């Protein structure tokens, strides 16, 4: 028997009732059927061009993220609990950011140490003393969720800057409806395809007050060589807005314009998929060619809304993460509905000592890292890798946190010639707008395709699954 | 729409139209070079193909002599040739990917699939000397189909607005340039001293010219007589019913530029220039063109057409 919580069987011989039909389908489907569906999916994904770039991998400039055709299921009761926790968490994150760049009550109260904020690379002093329109900083948040048992959801990581993956959530659903329409219709799956409408409504709600009627909304992309370019173009298409690059924009008298075939057109809301550092060469990195000179001036003058707001990254830092239960309690007076994974802050001497003594059991992450780069998975690491990390930790303890190697839940996953359980996580997307939060029931399920692997990041060989939130309860 | 989007859309069309033209040009030349030597042209066929395709300047950097093998490889598959068919498809796809959202799903998936399929041909025809003729025919069919399907999807699925107009404009400008280039390279063959003699060398040359702009059948429908060089020139320059003739291309150019001007409520330099070029063609007769010099006329047209392309870029595409 497995030591992991398997979402289909939970270690029993009979499936959990939620998975009855999936188990039956897997039992009666010949392996060749699964193989052919998987191959069909790959051909379709290539044709649509759903690819991503892997930095540092020149050969595979455009690679497919492997797609697994066995869906991952959640019951309505499970989703309701998760949704409430997500809304609570993102509300607190936005309040935290308003406070940090405003009155800084939480620092004065000694709940979060000041140096954690001010020495943070993602803290933007340029934003200090400024508010974000409607006090929303992270309009689109991706919260990474894991399960280790049937009861609880744990937050692994908050992504408040430019979380990606929502296009996979939507395309995976299209693929499932196309490839396995029978299986799909046997389940009452709650729809996700209103996400683009919700996103558009959220972006409209935060348009600057000067805007008379229809705000001009655009998506700002670093361009087609960015790893998430497909998603940028996908969203622009679904929203019906222009997909622009920095060179398409110009700022005059603190107003942002885009260059069109009819001359300059005023821009009101920018859903930017360009990192803070590259947004405006006058304020941030002077060598950036991806942004627009003067953009921050226009933003601070209130003439354009940036989503997500510059500086939002200070809230998704892995060191700030460890304070989330306190942050939620401080602003909302509530206990966190979603649990945090036990985390050692290497900046604290006792924790550092413990971490150094248990490197081979722990997962060590860079506080500012993302995408699974620069992390140590102790149980899978070689002696040299552990030694390298020991040195890194000793020279910069503030830069790291450590977590136990989680027993991530597994879901049945299809391979050439068979089906086996693989570890999964879940990234739901939370939209914050002037009139409240919106979440579509579902998210991106990422799956670690390598046997035993716990790293689900697409840049590290992870794949995706469609996530079905059913109208029926798990229990 | 974004100026850069218009630019990309326009160039996707131009590249695909160019790929289509190159495919027809190679096909036509292949027929000529397959003729017994007694029919061989005075002009070296493969050199003239290089000139017509605009690759004659860079070709000598890579090869000493032009022959069937290396010219076809250079025009069809060579990544070093900026206008090789493979590069045209590659650039079209890169431009399309940059403006995915301006294309319909059908257009994008088609061009992306074509780009994926292109790789399967490259593998077989990578060698510059050994062209597998059968594989080549398959490849040229694939290229023509790629351009036609893109056109078809555009026609059937696009909204009729500026995006569509810029896409069509790219086709017309490129097509006019291609037809004019064929005329420019082959004009000596059309001059009056070449009196038609049945089964002469020139007959095959003239029919090759017609083939390269897919007008051989059209010729017979329009003139109902054997191929005469002045008719060939008339068909390719002045016949409005011939879709690749210069006058027909300019009917389209004016139409799409007017549509753009109407949508934007403003007409400017590009519209004025296009109308002037069209008027010049409408006022010409084939007799006068031959009297004042076919070569000069075609040369002047190529310059005008490039000038208009520059004005379009300046006015709309560079923002």
XYZ file of N, CA, C and O in Angstrom, chain A residues 363-467:
420
model
N 12.839 19.906 1.708
C 12.857 20.637 0.443
C 13.281 22.067 0.783
O 12.653 22.710 1.623
N 14.375 22.515 0.174
C 14.861 23.864 0.459
C 14.588 24.729 -0.763
O 14.891 24.338 -1.896
N 13.982 25.913 -0.547
C 13.625 26.770 -1.676
C 14.230 28.148 -1.500
O 14.314 28.652 -0.386
N 14.565 28.751 -2.616
C 14.967 30.146 -2.579
C 13.738 30.986 -2.304
O 12.674 30.748 -2.861
N 13.901 31.989 -1.458
C 12.775 32.822 -1.062
C 12.140 33.486 -2.281
O 10.923 33.635 -2.368
N 12.976 33.883 -3.245
C 12.457 34.586 -4.420
C 12.393 33.738 -5.674
O 12.105 34.240 -6.740
N 12.666 32.445 -5.540
C 12.713 31.607 -6.741
C 11.319 31.271 -7.230
O 10.339 31.423 -6.514
N 11.240 30.849 -8.490
C 9.958 30.353 -8.975
C 10.210 29.335 -10.058
O 11.323 29.179 -10.539
N 9.159 28.623 -10.391
C 9.238 27.677 -11.491
C 10.066 26.435 -11.201
O 10.471 25.710 -12.091
N 10.312 26.160 -9.918
C 11.043 24.949 -9.577
C 12.537 25.061 -9.822
O 13.286 24.105 -9.653
N 12.986 26.261 -10.225
C 14.419 26.458 -10.393
C 15.041 26.725 -9.017
O 14.407 27.320 -8.153
N 16.277 26.328 -8.853
C 17.017 26.670 -7.639
C 16.421 26.106 -6.370
O 16.366 26.784 -5.361
N 15.897 24.882 -6.429
C 15.459 24.273 -5.186
C 16.130 22.929 -4.965
O 16.611 22.291 -5.894
N 16.197 22.539 -3.696
C 16.815 21.263 -3.354
C 15.732 20.333 -2.832
O 14.998 20.683 -1.912
N 15.599 19.177 -3.456
C 14.684 18.160 -2.925
C 15.561 17.120 -2.242
O 16.128 16.241 -2.891
N 15.707 17.276 -0.936
C 16.666 16.497 -0.151
C 16.691 15.005 -0.454
O 17.743 14.470 -0.818
N 15.552 14.333 -0.353
C 15.574 12.869 -0.519
C 16.038 12.427 -1.910
O 16.431 11.278 -2.094
N 15.946 13.328 -2.895
C 16.341 12.939 -4.254
C 17.685 13.537 -4.660
O 18.080 13.424 -5.810
N 18.350 14.219 -3.735
C 19.562 14.942 -4.106
C 20.812 14.106 -3.857
O 20.829 13.223 -2.984
N 21.846 14.395 -4.652
C 23.116 13.713 -4.439
C 23.859 14.402 -3.303
O 23.482 15.485 -2.867
N 24.913 13.731 -2.842
C 25.712 14.300 -1.755
C 26.286 15.658 -2.145
O 26.291 16.596 -1.344
N 26.739 15.765 -3.412
C 27.332 17.041 -3.848
C 26.290 18.152 -3.836
O 26.557 19.256 -3.393
N 25.083 17.825 -4.350
C 24.027 18.839 -4.378
C 23.710 19.317 -2.965
O 23.525 20.516 -2.724
N 23.664 18.393 -2.038
C 23.367 18.775 -0.650
C 24.481 19.661 -0.097
O 24.217 20.680 0.549
N 25.721 19.315 -0.422
C 26.837 20.141 0.059
C 26.776 21.547 -0.543
O 26.999 22.539 0.144
N 26.476 21.611 -1.850
C 26.365 22.916 -2.502
C 25.320 23.767 -1.789
O 25.528 24.949 -1.514
N 24.186 23.144 -1.480
C 23.123 23.900 -0.813
C 23.521 24.300 0.600
O 23.147 25.363 1.075
N 24.267 23.420 1.258
C 24.709 23.764 2.608
C 25.517 25.068 2.572
O 25.315 25.970 3.386
N 26.401 25.171 1.562
C 27.208 26.385 1.433
C 26.329 27.600 1.134
O 26.505 28.661 1.708
N 25.375 27.402 0.220
C 24.471 28.506 -0.123
C 23.727 28.982 1.113
O 23.578 30.185 1.354
N 23.245 28.030 1.904
C 22.470 28.370 3.099
C 23.315 29.145 4.101
O 22.866 30.102 4.719
N 24.563 28.686 4.252
C 25.430 29.330 5.237
C 25.774 30.756 4.818
O 25.864 31.654 5.651
N 25.937 30.960 3.499
C 26.348 32.306 3.068
C 25.153 33.258 2.970
O 25.314 34.459 3.055
N 23.941 32.721 2.783
C 22.787 33.619 2.658
C 21.537 32.986 3.283
O 20.583 32.640 2.597
N 21.537 32.816 4.608
C 20.400 32.125 5.234
C 19.067 32.827 4.991
O 18.038 32.175 4.845
N 19.090 34.161 4.859
C 17.839 34.894 4.647
C 17.171 34.529 3.327
O 15.978 34.738 3.153
N 17.985 34.019 2.414
C 17.462 33.770 1.068
C 16.709 32.455 0.941
O 16.258 32.115 -0.145
N 16.592 31.700 2.043
C 16.014 30.357 1.898
C 14.981 30.023 2.970
O 15.026 30.539 4.083
N 14.057 29.160 2.579
C 13.179 28.525 3.544
C 13.256 27.023 3.290
O 13.731 26.584 2.236
N 12.790 26.248 4.261
C 12.785 24.798 4.063
C 11.453 24.235 4.516
O 10.802 24.779 5.409
N 11.037 23.205 3.826
C 9.771 22.551 4.165
C 9.985 21.052 4.188
O 10.906 20.552 3.536
N 9.144 20.326 4.954
C 9.276 18.868 4.917
C 8.961 18.371 3.505
O 8.244 19.038 2.764
N 9.514 17.244 3.143
C 9.155 16.640 1.861
C 7.721 16.175 1.993
O 7.423 15.254 2.744
N 6.822 16.862 1.287
C 5.400 16.578 1.469
C 5.003 15.283 0.789
O 5.488 14.969 -0.290
N 4.087 14.596 1.444
C 3.526 13.409 0.790
C 2.374 13.865 -0.078
O 1.211 13.699 0.266
N 2.693 14.504 -1.215
C 1.653 15.022 -2.100
C 0.724 13.901 -2.522
O 1.154 12.768 -2.737
N -0.543 14.243 -2.647
C -1.513 13.248 -3.093
C -1.189 12.818 -4.525
O -0.480 13.507 -5.253
N -1.743 11.654 -4.893
C -1.527 11.147 -6.254
C -2.865 10.972 -6.961
O -3.908 10.847 -6.316
N -2.804 10.956 -8.281
C -3.967 10.663 -9.120
C -3.531 9.683 -10.198
O -2.380 9.713 -10.623
N -4.465 8.847 -10.653
C -4.093 7.928 -11.735
C -3.712 8.719 -12.989
O -4.384 9.691 -13.328
N -2.637 8.289 -13.620
C -2.068 9.012 -14.757
C -1.713 8.005 -15.834
O -1.230 6.922 -15.532
N -1.949 8.389 -17.073
C -1.772 7.427 -18.172
C -0.401 7.561 -18.839
O 0.085 8.667 -19.061
N 0.194 6.418 -19.129
C 1.493 6.354 -19.815
C 1.382 5.395 -20.979
O 0.464 4.595 -21.007
N 2.355 5.420 -21.887
C 2.334 4.395 -22.932
C 2.286 3.026 -22.263
O 3.166 2.676 -21.491
N 1.197 2.312 -22.498
C 1.114 0.961 -21.984
C 0.611 0.809 -20.567
O 0.622 -0.291 -20.023
N 0.174 1.861 -19.913
C -0.342 1.639 -18.567
C -0.801 2.880 -17.841
O -0.720 3.989 -18.349
N -1.311 2.639 -16.629
C -1.803 3.717 -15.774
C -1.171 3.551 -14.399
O -1.110 2.439 -13.885
N -0.670 4.646 -13.838
C -0.051 4.562 -12.514
C -0.280 5.872 -11.777
O -0.481 6.918 -12.396
N -0.271 5.813 -10.428
C -0.475 7.051 -9.674
C 0.727 7.983 -9.767
O 1.869 7.532 -9.767
N 0.452 9.278 -9.902
C 1.516 10.282 -9.927
C 1.100 11.464 -9.064
O -0.083 11.761 -8.929
N 2.107 12.167 -8.529
C 1.821 13.277 -7.618
C 1.253 14.487 -8.357
O 1.673 14.792 -9.471
N 0.320 15.178 -7.707
C -0.328 16.332 -8.336
C -0.390 17.526 -7.382
O -0.281 17.363 -6.169
N -0.519 18.721 -7.958
C -0.933 19.873 -7.155
C -2.057 20.575 -7.912
O -2.561 20.053 -8.914
N -2.481 21.717 -7.419
C -3.602 22.409 -8.043
C -3.373 23.905 -7.942
O -3.015 24.408 -6.873
N -3.536 24.602 -9.073
C -3.455 26.062 -9.028
C -4.789 26.677 -9.473
O -5.041 26.802 -10.675
N -5.637 27.034 -8.510
C -6.833 27.789 -8.884
C -6.467 29.260 -9.055
O -5.466 29.722 -8.501
N -7.305 29.973 -9.841
C -7.027 31.384 -10.124
C -8.107 32.257 -9.489
O -9.295 32.063 -9.732
N -7.657 33.189 -8.669
C -8.587 34.042 -7.937
C -8.541 35.448 -8.535
O -7.475 36.065 -8.603
N -9.696 35.930 -8.981
C -9.766 37.276 -9.557
C -10.324 38.234 -8.515
O -11.374 37.965 -7.925
N -9.621 39.347 -8.304
C -10.133 40.357 -7.373
C -10.544 41.583 -8.166
O -9.784 42.058 -9.010
N -11.735 42.077 -7.902
C -12.203 43.247 -8.641
C -12.831 44.227 -7.677
O -12.956 43.950 -6.488
N -13.236 45.379 -8.214
C -13.849 46.401 -7.377
C -15.124 45.876 -6.734
O -15.521 46.336 -5.668
N -15.763 44.907 -7.368
C -17.005 44.390 -6.807
C -16.874 42.959 -6.277
O -17.807 42.177 -6.328
N -15.698 42.617 -5.782
C -15.554 41.329 -5.109
C -14.678 40.339 -5.843
O -14.106 40.658 -6.885
N -14.572 39.136 -5.264
C -13.687 38.116 -5.819
C -14.475 37.156 -6.696
O -15.664 36.931 -6.484
N -13.804 36.631 -7.710
C -14.427 35.642 -8.580
C -13.460 34.476 -8.766
O -12.270 34.689 -9.021
N -13.980 33.271 -8.665
C -13.169 32.080 -8.959
C -14.029 31.122 -9.768
O -15.169 30.881 -9.390
N -13.508 30.612 -10.855
C -14.266 29.565 -11.539
C -13.905 28.237 -10.880
O -12.782 28.065 -10.384
N -14.873 27.306 -10.821
C -14.626 26.045 -10.114
C -13.647 25.163 -10.877
O -14.023 24.513 -11.843
N -12.415 25.187 -10.444
C -11.404 24.371 -11.108
C -10.067 25.050 -10.974
O -9.850 25.879 -10.094
N -9.185 24.715 -11.875
C -7.847 25.279 -11.826
C -6.949 24.384 -12.642
O -7.419 23.484 -13.335
N -5.694 24.677 -12.562
C -4.741 23.879 -13.316
C -4.171 22.796 -12.401
O -3.556 23.108 -11.386
N -4.405 21.538 -12.756
C -3.761 20.448 -12.029
C -2.452 20.137 -12.726
O -2.419 19.871 -13.926
N -1.384 20.226 -11.973
C -0.083 19.864 -12.538
C 0.306 18.509 -11.981
O 0.032 18.194 -10.825
N 0.934 17.709 -12.822
C 1.265 16.348 -12.416
C 2.747 16.077 -12.693
O 3.266 16.433 -13.750
N 3.415 15.496 -11.711
C 4.828 15.134 -11.877
C 4.876 13.791 -12.587
O 4.492 12.776 -12.016
N 5.301 13.799 -13.834
C 5.175 12.576 -14.635
C 6.214 11.516 -14.286
O 5.993 10.333 -14.474
N 7.353 11.961 -13.766
C 8.385 10.983 -13.418
C 7.984 10.234 -12.161
O 7.520 10.836 -11.200
N 8.189 8.938 -12.179
C 7.786 8.146 -11.033
C 8.497 8.643 -9.774
O 9.707 8.845 -9.768
N 7.720 8.886 -8.725
C 8.303 9.309 -7.457
C 8.606 10.791 -7.398
O 8.852 11.321 -6.330
N 8.596 11.485 -8.533
C 8.960 12.907 -8.526
C 7.877 13.741 -7.862
O 6.693 13.479 -8.001
N 8.324 14.767 -7.144
C 7.389 15.662 -6.469
C 7.383 17.031 -7.126
O 6.696 17.939 -6.677
N 8.186 17.212 -8.184
C 8.270 18.528 -8.825
C 7.309 18.552 -10.010
O 7.480 17.831 -10.988
N 6.289 19.404 -9.906
C 5.241 19.414 -10.919
C 5.432 20.516 -11.954
O 4.673 20.614 -12.902
N 6.449 21.370 -11.792
C 6.617 22.520 -12.688
C 6.837 22.080 -14.123
O 7.579 21.152 -14.387
N 6.201 22.795 -15.037
C 6.309 22.411 -16.441
C 7.743 22.537 -16.931
O 8.170 21.798 -17.804
N 8.495 23.473 -16.353
C 9.880 23.623 -16.778
C 10.733 22.431 -16.316
O 11.867 22.279 -16.730
N 10.184 21.614 -15.437
C 10.939 20.480 -14.898
C 10.276 19.158 -15.269
O 10.334 18.194 -14.505
N 9.604 19.136 -16.412
C 9.046 17.871 -16.880
C 7.681 17.531 -16.320
O 7.243 16.385 -16.394
N 6.989 18.502 -15.768
C 5.640 18.232 -15.281
C 4.631 18.289 -16.408
O 4.896 18.862 -17.466
N 3.467 17.697 -16.181
C 2.397 17.759 -17.165
C 1.161 18.376 -16.538
O 1.207 18.865 -15.408
N 0.056 18.368 -17.298
C -1.183 18.933 -16.761
C -2.326 17.929 -16.922
O -2.249 17.003 -17.720
N -3.366 18.174 -16.130
C -4.592 17.378 -16.208
C -5.759 18.334 -16.142
O -5.647 19.397 -15.523
N -6.883 17.918 -16.705
C -8.084 18.707 -16.510
C -8.608 18.450 -15.101
O -8.540 17.332 -14.604
N -9.120 19.514 -14.475
C -9.629 19.412 -13.105
C -11.136 19.511 -13.138
O -11.678 20.532 -13.568
